[in-house]
Coordinates of C-alpha atoms in Angstrom, one line a residue:
M1 CA 0.0 0.0 0.0
V2 CA 1.2 3.5 -0.9
Q3 CA 1.2 5.9 2.1
A4 CA -0.5 9.2 1.7
E5 CA 2.5 10.9 3.3
P6 CA 5.6 9.3 1.6
T7 CA 8.7 8.2 3.4
A8 CA 11.8 6.4 2.0
V9 CA 14.9 4.6 3.1
T10 CA 18.0 4.9 0.9
Y11 CA 21.2 3.0 0.7
V12 CA 24.2 4.5 -1.2
G13 CA 27.1 2.0 -1.3
L14 CA 29.4 3.5 -1.0
P15 CA 29.5 7.3 -0.9
L16 CA 32.0 9.4 -2.9
G17 CA 34.4 9.6 -0.1
S18 CA 34.8 5.9 -0.1
G19 CA 35.3 5.6 -3.8
A20 CA 31.6 5.4 -4.6
S21 CA 31.6 1.6 -4.9
H22 CA 32.1 -1.7 -3.3
T23 CA 35.2 -3.4 -4.6
L24 CA 34.7 -7.1 -5.4
R25 CA 38.0 -8.4 -4.1
K26 CA 39.3 -11.8 -5.5
V27 CA 36.5 -11.9 -8.0
G28 CA 37.3 -12.2 -11.7
L29 CA 35.8 -9.7 -14.1
R30 CA 33.5 -12.2 -15.8
D31 CA 32.2 -13.6 -12.5
A32 CA 31.7 -10.0 -11.2
Y33 CA 29.5 -9.3 -14.2
R34 CA 27.6 -12.5 -13.7
R35 CA 27.0 -12.0 -10.0
T36 CA 25.9 -8.4 -10.4
Q37 CA 23.5 -9.3 -13.2
A38 CA 22.1 -12.1 -11.0
F39 CA 21.6 -9.6 -8.1
V40 CA 19.6 -7.3 -10.5
D41 CA 17.6 -10.3 -11.8
A42 CA 16.8 -11.6 -8.3
C43 CA 15.9 -8.3 -6.5
M44 CA 15.0 -5.8 -9.1
V45 CA 13.3 -5.2 -12.4
P46 CA 14.9 -2.8 -14.9
V47 CA 12.8 0.3 -15.7
T48 CA 15.0 1.1 -18.8
P49 CA 17.4 -1.1 -20.8
R50 CA 20.8 -1.4 -19.2
T51 CA 23.5 0.7 -20.8
Q52 CA 27.2 -0.3 -21.1
F53 CA 30.3 1.1 -22.7
L54 CA 34.1 1.0 -22.7
T55 CA 35.9 4.2 -22.0
F56 CA 39.4 5.4 -22.0
V57 CA 40.4 7.5 -19.0
R58 CA 43.3 9.9 -18.9
V59 CA 45.4 8.6 -16.1
P60 CA 48.0 10.8 -14.3
E61 CA 51.5 9.5 -14.8
L62 CA 50.5 7.1 -17.6
P63 CA 50.9 7.6 -21.3
E64 CA 47.8 7.2 -23.5
L65 CA 47.5 4.0 -25.4
P66 CA 46.4 4.7 -29.0
E67 CA 47.0 1.1 -30.1
W68 CA 44.4 0.0 -27.6
A69 CA 42.0 2.6 -28.9
H70 CA 42.5 1.2 -32.4
R71 CA 41.9 -2.3 -31.2
V72 CA 38.7 -1.3 -29.4
G73 CA 37.5 0.6 -32.4
D74 CA 38.1 -2.2 -34.8
R75 CA 36.3 -4.7 -32.5
F76 CA 33.4 -2.6 -31.1
G77 CA 33.2 0.6 -33.1
R78 CA 34.6 4.1 -32.7
G79 CA 32.0 5.7 -30.5
D80 CA 32.9 9.3 -29.7
G81 CA 36.6 8.6 -29.6
R82 CA 36.8 7.8 -25.9
R83 CA 33.5 6.1 -25.1
V84 CA 32.4 3.1 -27.1
P85 CA 28.9 1.7 -26.5
I86 CA 28.8 -2.1 -26.0
A87 CA 25.7 -4.0 -27.3
D88 CA 24.3 -6.8 -25.2
S89 CA 25.5 -9.2 -27.9
D90 CA 29.1 -7.9 -27.4
V91 CA 29.4 -8.1 -23.6
D92 CA 31.2 -11.4 -23.5
D93 CA 33.7 -10.1 -26.1
A94 CA 34.2 -6.8 -24.3
I95 CA 35.0 -8.7 -21.1
S96 CA 37.3 -11.0 -23.1
F97 CA 39.2 -7.8 -24.3
L98 CA 39.6 -6.6 -20.7
E99 CA 40.9 -10.1 -19.8
E100 CA 43.4 -9.9 -22.7
V101 CA 44.9 -6.7 -21.5
D102 CA 44.9 -7.7 -17.9
P103 CA 46.7 -6.6 -15.8
Q104 CA 46.5 -3.1 -17.2
P105 CA 49.2 -0.6 -16.4
H106 CA 48.3 1.7 -13.4
N107 CA 49.6 4.7 -11.6
R108 CA 50.6 5.0 -7.9
W109 CA 46.9 5.3 -7.0
G110 CA 45.9 2.1 -8.8
M111 CA 44.1 3.9 -11.7
S112 CA 44.1 2.1 -15.0
P113 CA 43.3 3.5 -18.5
L114 CA 40.4 1.3 -19.8
W115 CA 37.2 0.8 -18.0
M116 CA 33.9 -0.9 -18.8
F117 CA 30.7 0.5 -17.2
T118 CA 27.3 -1.2 -17.0
N119 CA 24.4 0.8 -15.6
W120 CA 21.0 -0.5 -14.6
K121 CA 18.1 1.8 -13.6
V122 CA 15.8 -0.4 -11.6
A123 CA 12.7 -0.8 -9.4
L124 CA 13.2 -2.8 -6.3
L125 CA 11.2 -6.0 -5.7
D126 CA 9.4 -6.9 -2.5
P127 CA 10.7 -10.4 -1.7
P128 CA 7.4 -11.9 -0.4
T129 CA 5.5 -11.0 -3.5
G130 CA 8.2 -10.8 -6.2
K131 CA 6.6 -7.6 -7.4
P132 CA 7.9 -4.0 -7.3
F133 CA 7.4 -2.1 -4.1
P134 CA 4.5 0.3 -4.6
G135 CA 5.4 4.0 -4.5
Q136 CA 8.7 3.9 -6.4
D137 CA 7.9 7.2 -8.2
P138 CA 10.0 10.4 -8.0
T139 CA 6.9 12.5 -8.4
R140 CA 6.0 11.5 -4.8
Y141 CA 9.2 13.2 -3.6
P142 CA 9.2 16.5 -5.5
Q143 CA 12.6 18.1 -6.0
C144 CA 14.3 15.8 -3.6
N145 CA 17.6 14.2 -4.7
Y146 CA 20.0 11.8 -3.1
D147 CA 23.5 11.2 -4.5
G148 CA 22.6 12.2 -8.1
L149 CA 19.2 10.4 -8.3
S150 CA 15.7 11.6 -7.5
L151 CA 14.3 10.1 -4.4
G152 CA 12.0 7.3 -5.5
E153 CA 14.6 5.9 -8.0
S154 CA 17.3 3.2 -7.7
S155 CA 20.3 2.2 -9.8
V156 CA 23.2 -0.2 -9.9
Q157 CA 26.5 0.4 -11.6
L158 CA 29.3 -2.1 -12.3
V159 CA 32.8 -0.9 -13.3
L160 CA 35.4 -3.4 -14.6
S161 CA 39.0 -2.5 -15.1
N162 CA 41.9 -4.0 -13.2
K163 CA 39.3 -4.9 -10.6
A164 CA 35.6 -5.0 -10.3
A165 CA 33.5 -2.5 -8.3
V166 CA 29.8 -2.1 -7.7
S167 CA 27.9 1.0 -6.8
A168 CA 24.3 0.6 -5.5
K169 CA 21.9 3.4 -5.0
L170 CA 18.7 1.9 -3.6
C171 CA 15.5 3.6 -2.5
F172 CA 12.9 1.7 -0.5
P173 CA 9.6 3.5 -0.3
D174 CA 7.3 3.6 2.8
L175 CA 9.1 0.9 4.8
D176 CA 9.2 1.0 8.6
D177 CA 12.3 -0.4 10.4
A178 CA 10.7 -3.8 11.1
R179 CA 9.7 -4.5 7.5
L180 CA 13.0 -3.1 6.2
R181 CA 14.9 -5.6 8.4
K182 CA 12.7 -8.4 7.2
I183 CA 13.4 -7.9 3.5
L184 CA 17.1 -7.0 3.8
P185 CA 18.4 -10.6 4.2
T186 CA 17.0 -11.4 0.7
F187 CA 18.9 -8.5 -0.8
Q188 CA 22.1 -9.4 1.1
A189 CA 21.9 -13.0 0.0
N190 CA 21.9 -12.0 -3.6
A191 CA 24.2 -9.0 -3.5
P192 CA 27.8 -9.5 -4.7
F193 CA 29.0 -7.3 -1.9
K194 CA 28.3 -6.8 1.8
F195 CA 26.0 -4.0 2.7
S196 CA 27.6 -1.4 5.0
S197 CA 25.6 -0.6 8.1
K198 CA 26.7 3.1 8.0
H199 CA 25.2 4.3 4.7
W200 CA 21.5 4.0 5.2
R201 CA 19.2 7.1 5.6
R202 CA 15.5 7.5 6.3
W203 CA 13.7 10.3 4.6
T204 CA 10.6 11.9 6.0
P205 CA 8.5 14.9 4.8
T206 CA 8.6 18.3 6.4
K207 CA 5.8 20.8 6.9
T208 CA 7.2 22.9 3.9
G209 CA 6.9 20.0 1.5
S210 CA 10.6 19.1 1.4
F211 CA 12.2 16.0 3.0
R212 CA 14.7 15.6 5.7
S213 CA 17.0 12.6 6.3
K214 CA 18.8 11.0 9.2
T215 CA 21.2 8.1 9.4
I216 CA 19.8 4.8 10.5
M217 CA 21.4 1.4 11.0
P218 CA 19.0 -1.3 9.9
I219 CA 21.7 -4.0 9.7

């Protein structure tokens, strides 16, 4: 049931100060992709088609790699010169290319030049019913944003380079603490990373029509 006065709980894992993602340590690139897609399939439903692309990043202390750019262009198209869209049918081949150049050169901060991004914009599923939680609608939370998304929206991003990392921005509408704790084990069982207890916020409306948030610890 959708509440007349909307509330929400958000999880941002991890925030920008922590690298904006969960690093999947000791997980190969192909397995990281498989596990992240399985997480989306089990706990979410896409609201738009996923998008994915290879991109070359200018890395301090490293020279550019024009020969890699030519190889990517010959294999997947030229894109805009630095960002090359990857069709669903080419995902396996794109991961194979990353495996071929692994390990990539990196600078003192561990930055490497070639990254693959996969982005899912999703609605979250209620585990008991397998249907989307009601109320996942940004128009219920006018002009309220969290970490680059409108409140009421959720997304998952996977980044593959020399390592795999997942960023999850999840918005659960109208859940009290007891129900949130009841459904979280299903999400954790399917997630390729461990949820942090420190990056959850509850959002409640104010008298002026905006929303305020406070940190909570549901796990």
